[in-house]
């Protein structure tokens, strides 16, 4: 299901990303107005809770911090004011959790990746969690429309003593609208470093030639919603055992493994609604196991 490529393969794919030649009389994504946005958040722990140390925003990305009364910051919400992502767009999201910080980062709504003419949309997420920080990256789903082009990278830097839960999920079309994705180009890559050293790398790629074969059992087997979740923290063997006890109750295809000091969990379902229910149930059950903090269902998922 997940095609793993070496860093060299990924670099080659990034530079020659399946962009056909476009004649001068045909429109190109480069000829249109494109989004080039970013958000960078730095948070630090304090005696009164997590506080915002620094924040940078560039349209169309905005960051909100919902609060209840005088409570400390518990959740950051990313908003794409453009309403979606199109070919040629570039978005960069960076979250740094300094010592003592405890924060969950999510998105306001499902991200939508629309049809592209010839250029991929590039989305880069960079997460850094320092010693004693607790960081949860739990965005809502990314919906990929027919003939969309998406190149997404998730880079994570971890240090000893930190705890992190990170999720990314893809939905191929909206089943409720009868949409069927028959073509496009998707590359979804993860790179995880621990104390500056690469410990885990993974890439998922679907090209236009592969879409007609996704129904095969060796590929997605008619699953149109998939997710990858990783966990880094203490007591990995104990928590892996707990997760494997939880998995049969989720109602979707799911498996967990321990690799390079990370717990990696894969999810796959025929419809996005089934996957969302499974992820909610997963977080509701793992939250108490991990203790108080950001590892729970984000409030925005219920809005």
Coordinates of C-alpha atoms in Angstrom, one line a residue:
X1 CA 0.0 0.0 0.0
X2 CA 2.8 2.4 0.9
X3 CA 5.7 2.7 -1.6
X4 CA 8.8 3.5 0.3
X5 CA 11.5 5.4 -1.5
X6 CA 15.0 6.4 -0.6
X7 CA 15.8 10.1 0.0
X8 CA 17.6 10.1 -3.4
X9 CA 14.4 8.8 -5.0
X10 CA 12.3 11.4 -3.3
X11 CA 14.7 14.2 -4.4
X12 CA 14.6 13.0 -8.0
X13 CA 10.8 12.8 -7.9
X14 CA 10.5 16.3 -6.5
X15 CA 12.6 17.9 -9.2
X16 CA 10.9 16.2 -12.1
X17 CA 7.4 15.9 -10.7
X18 CA 5.5 14.5 -13.7
X19 CA 4.9 17.9 -15.2
X20 CA 4.1 17.5 -18.9
X21 CA 5.2 20.0 -21.5
X22 CA 2.6 22.7 -22.0
X23 CA 2.4 24.5 -25.3
X24 CA 2.4 28.3 -25.4
X25 CA -1.3 28.4 -26.4
X26 CA -2.5 26.3 -23.5
X27 CA -3.1 27.7 -20.0
X28 CA -0.7 26.7 -17.2
X29 CA -0.9 26.9 -13.4
X30 CA 2.0 29.2 -13.6
X31 CA 0.0 31.7 -15.5
X32 CA -2.6 32.0 -12.7
X33 CA -2.5 33.7 -9.3
X34 CA -1.1 31.2 -6.9
X35 CA -1.1 31.1 -3.1
X36 CA 2.2 31.2 -1.2
X37 CA 1.4 31.1 2.5
X38 CA 3.0 30.1 5.7
X39 CA 2.4 29.8 9.4
X40 CA 5.1 29.5 12.0
X41 CA 4.3 28.9 15.7
X42 CA 6.7 28.7 18.6
X43 CA 5.3 27.7 22.1
X44 CA 6.9 27.5 25.5
X45 CA 5.8 26.0 28.8
X46 CA 5.4 28.2 31.8
X47 CA 4.1 28.0 35.4
X48 CA 0.7 29.1 34.1
X49 CA 0.6 26.7 31.2
X50 CA 1.7 26.9 27.6
X51 CA 2.3 30.4 26.2
X52 CA 2.8 31.7 22.7
X53 CA 6.5 32.6 22.2
X54 CA 6.4 33.7 18.6
X55 CA 4.0 33.5 15.6
X56 CA 4.3 34.4 12.0
X57 CA 1.5 34.3 9.4
X58 CA 1.4 34.9 5.7
X59 CA -1.9 34.8 3.7
X60 CA -3.8 32.6 3.1
X61 CA -2.8 30.8 6.3
X62 CA -4.1 32.1 9.6
X63 CA -3.7 30.7 13.1
X64 CA -6.2 31.0 15.9
X65 CA -6.0 30.0 19.6
X66 CA -9.5 29.2 20.9
X67 CA -9.7 29.8 24.7
X68 CA -12.3 29.2 27.4
X69 CA -12.2 32.0 30.0
X70 CA -8.6 32.6 31.3
X71 CA -7.4 29.1 30.6
X72 CA -4.0 28.6 29.0
X73 CA -3.5 27.9 25.4
X74 CA -4.4 24.2 24.7
X75 CA -5.2 24.1 21.0
X76 CA -4.0 25.9 17.8
X77 CA -6.3 26.0 14.8
X78 CA -5.0 26.5 11.3
X79 CA -7.2 28.2 8.7
X80 CA -6.7 28.4 5.0
X81 CA -8.6 31.5 3.9
X82 CA -8.3 30.6 0.3
X83 CA -10.8 27.8 0.8
X84 CA -8.6 25.1 -0.7
X85 CA -5.4 24.3 -2.5
X86 CA -4.8 24.4 -6.3
X87 CA -2.0 23.5 -8.6
X88 CA 1.1 25.6 -8.1
X89 CA 0.1 26.7 -4.5
X90 CA 2.9 26.5 -1.9
X91 CA 2.0 26.3 1.8
X92 CA 4.4 25.9 4.7
X93 CA 3.4 25.1 8.3
X94 CA 6.0 25.0 11.1
X95 CA 5.3 24.3 14.8
X96 CA 8.0 24.4 17.4
X97 CA 7.2 23.1 20.9
X98 CA 9.9 24.3 23.3
X99 CA 10.5 22.7 26.8
X100 CA 7.3 22.4 28.8
X101 CA 4.9 23.3 26.0
X102 CA 1.8 21.1 25.6
X103 CA -0.3 21.9 22.5
X104 CA -2.6 20.2 20.0
X105 CA -2.6 21.7 16.5
X106 CA -5.5 21.0 14.2
X107 CA -7.3 22.6 11.2
X108 CA -10.6 24.5 11.0
X109 CA -12.0 22.1 8.4
X110 CA -11.1 19.5 5.8
X111 CA -8.5 20.7 3.4
X112 CA -9.5 20.4 -0.3
X113 CA -7.0 19.9 -3.1
X114 CA -8.5 20.8 -6.5
X115 CA -7.8 19.8 -10.0
X116 CA -4.5 21.1 -11.4
X117 CA -3.6 22.0 -14.9
X118 CA 0.0 20.8 -14.8
X119 CA 1.7 22.0 -11.6
X120 CA 1.5 20.2 -8.2
X121 CA 0.5 22.0 -5.0
X122 CA 3.3 21.7 -2.5
X123 CA 2.5 21.5 1.2
X124 CA 5.3 21.3 3.7
X125 CA 4.8 20.6 7.5
X126 CA 7.6 20.9 9.9
X127 CA 7.2 19.9 13.5
X128 CA 9.9 20.2 16.2
X129 CA 9.4 19.0 19.8
X130 CA 12.1 19.7 22.4
X131 CA 12.7 18.0 25.7
X132 CA 9.7 17.7 28.0
X133 CA 7.4 19.1 25.3
X134 CA 4.1 17.4 24.3
X135 CA 2.9 18.0 20.8
X136 CA -0.1 16.6 18.9
X137 CA -0.5 17.3 15.2
X138 CA -4.1 16.3 14.4
X139 CA -5.4 18.1 11.3
X140 CA -8.7 17.2 9.7
X141 CA -8.8 15.2 6.5
X142 CA -7.3 16.3 3.1
X143 CA -9.8 15.7 0.3
X144 CA -8.2 15.1 -3.1
X145 CA -10.4 15.9 -6.1
X146 CA -10.1 14.4 -9.6
X147 CA -6.9 15.2 -11.4
X148 CA -5.4 17.0 -8.4
X149 CA -1.7 17.2 -8.0
X150 CA -0.3 17.2 -4.5
X151 CA 3.2 16.9 -3.1
X152 CA 3.1 16.9 0.7
X153 CA 6.0 16.4 3.1
X154 CA 5.9 16.1 6.9
X155 CA 9.3 16.6 8.6
X156 CA 9.5 15.9 12.3
X157 CA 12.5 16.6 14.7
X158 CA 12.3 14.9 18.1
X159 CA 14.5 15.1 21.2
X160 CA 14.8 12.8 24.2
X161 CA 12.1 13.3 26.8
X162 CA 9.5 14.7 24.4
X163 CA 6.2 13.1 23.4
X164 CA 4.5 13.5 20.0
X165 CA 1.4 12.2 18.2
X166 CA 1.2 13.1 14.5
X167 CA -1.6 12.3 12.0
X168 CA -2.1 12.8 8.3
X169 CA -5.0 11.4 6.3
X170 CA -6.1 11.5 2.7
X171 CA -9.6 11.0 1.2
X172 CA -10.0 10.3 -2.5
X173 CA -13.2 12.2 -3.5
X174 CA -16.4 12.7 -1.6
X175 CA -18.4 9.5 -1.5
X176 CA -21.6 11.4 -0.5
X177 CA -21.4 13.3 -3.7
X178 CA -20.8 10.3 -5.8
X179 CA -17.3 11.4 -6.7
X180 CA -14.8 8.9 -8.1
X181 CA -11.1 9.9 -8.5
X182 CA -9.8 8.4 -11.7
X183 CA -6.6 10.3 -12.1
X184 CA -4.1 12.7 -10.6
X185 CA -0.7 12.6 -8.9
X186 CA -0.2 12.4 -5.1
X187 CA 3.1 12.1 -3.2
X188 CA 2.8 12.1 0.6
X189 CA 6.2 11.8 2.4
X190 CA 7.3 11.5 6.1
X191 CA 10.8 12.2 7.5
X192 CA 11.4 11.8 11.2
X193 CA 14.7 12.7 12.9
X194 CA 15.7 12.0 16.5
X195 CA 18.4 14.1 18.0
X196 CA 19.4 15.2 14.5
X197 CA 19.6 11.7 13.0
X198 CA 17.1 10.3 10.5
X199 CA 15.3 7.4 12.0
X200 CA 12.2 6.8 9.8
X201 CA 11.3 7.7 6.2
X202 CA 8.2 6.8 4.3
X203 CA 6.6 7.9 1.0
X204 CA 3.2 7.1 -0.4
X205 CA 2.8 7.8 -4.1
X206 CA 0.0 7.5 -6.7
X207 CA 0.4 8.5 -10.3
X208 CA -2.1 8.7 -13.1
X209 CA -1.1 5.3 -14.3
X210 CA -1.8 3.7 -10.8
X211 CA -5.3 5.2 -10.2
X212 CA -7.1 2.6 -12.4
X213 CA -5.5 -0.2 -10.4
X214 CA -6.2 1.1 -6.8
X215 CA -9.0 -1.4 -6.4
X216 CA -6.5 -4.3 -6.4
X217 CA -5.9 -6.0 -3.0
X218 CA -2.2 -5.3 -3.2
X219 CA -2.9 -1.6 -3.4
X220 CA -5.9 0.1 -1.7
X221 CA -8.5 -2.6 -2.2
X222 CA -11.4 -0.2 -2.8
X223 CA -10.4 1.9 0.2
X224 CA -10.8 5.6 -0.5
X225 CA -9.7 7.0 2.8
X226 CA -6.3 6.3 4.4
X227 CA -4.3 7.6 7.3
X228 CA -0.9 7.3 8.9
X229 CA -0.3 8.1 12.6
X230 CA 2.9 8.0 14.5
X231 CA 3.6 8.2 18.3
X232 CA 6.9 8.9 20.0
X233 CA 7.2 8.8 23.8
X234 CA 7.8 6.6 26.8
X235 CA 6.7 3.0 27.4
X236 CA 6.5 2.1 23.7
X237 CA 6.1 -1.6 24.1
X238 CA 3.3 -1.3 26.6
X239 CA 1.5 1.3 24.5
X240 CA 1.9 -0.8 21.3
X241 CA 0.2 -3.7 23.2
X242 CA -2.6 -1.4 24.3
X243 CA -3.1 -0.1 20.7
X244 CA -3.3 -3.6 19.3
X245 CA -6.1 -4.4 21.8
X246 CA -8.0 -1.3 20.7
X247 CA -7.7 -1.8 17.0
X248 CA -10.4 -4.5 16.6
X249 CA -13.0 -2.1 17.9
X250 CA -12.3 0.6 15.4
X251 CA -14.4 -0.8 12.5
X252 CA -11.8 -0.2 9.7
X253 CA -8.6 -1.8 8.4
X254 CA -5.9 -0.9 10.9
X255 CA -2.5 -2.2 12.0
X256 CA 0.2 -0.9 14.3
X257 CA 3.9 -1.7 14.5
X258 CA 7.0 -0.5 16.3
X259 CA 9.9 0.7 14.1
X260 CA 13.0 2.8 14.9
X261 CA 11.7 3.9 18.3
X262 CA 8.3 5.0 16.8
X263 CA 4.8 3.4 16.9
X264 CA 3.4 3.6 13.4
X265 CA -0.3 3.0 12.8
X266 CA -2.0 2.7 9.4
X267 CA -5.7 3.1 8.8
X268 CA -7.8 2.4 5.7
X269 CA -11.6 2.6 5.1
X270 CA -13.9 2.6 2.1
X271 CA -15.5 5.9 3.1
X272 CA -14.1 9.0 4.9
X273 CA -17.0 8.9 7.5
X274 CA -15.8 5.4 8.6
X275 CA -12.3 6.6 8.9
X276 CA -13.2 9.6 10.9
X277 CA -15.3 7.5 13.3
X278 CA -12.3 5.2 13.7
X279 CA -9.9 8.0 14.4
X280 CA -12.2 9.6 16.9
X281 CA -12.6 6.3 18.7
X282 CA -8.8 5.7 18.6
X283 CA -8.1 9.1 20.2
X284 CA -10.8 8.7 22.8
X285 CA -9.3 5.4 23.9
X286 CA -5.6 6.3 23.7
X287 CA -6.1 9.7 25.4
X288 CA -6.6 8.3 28.9
X289 CA -3.7 5.9 28.4
X290 CA -1.3 8.8 27.6
X291 CA -2.6 11.0 30.5
X292 CA -3.7 14.6 30.5
X293 CA -2.5 16.8 27.7
X294 CA -3.0 17.4 24.0
X295 CA -3.5 13.7 23.0
X296 CA -7.3 13.8 22.5
X297 CA -10.0 14.5 19.9
X298 CA -9.5 18.2 18.9
X299 CA -12.5 20.4 19.7
X300 CA -12.6 21.6 16.1
X301 CA -13.4 18.1 14.9
X302 CA -16.9 18.6 16.6
X303 CA -17.6 22.0 15.2

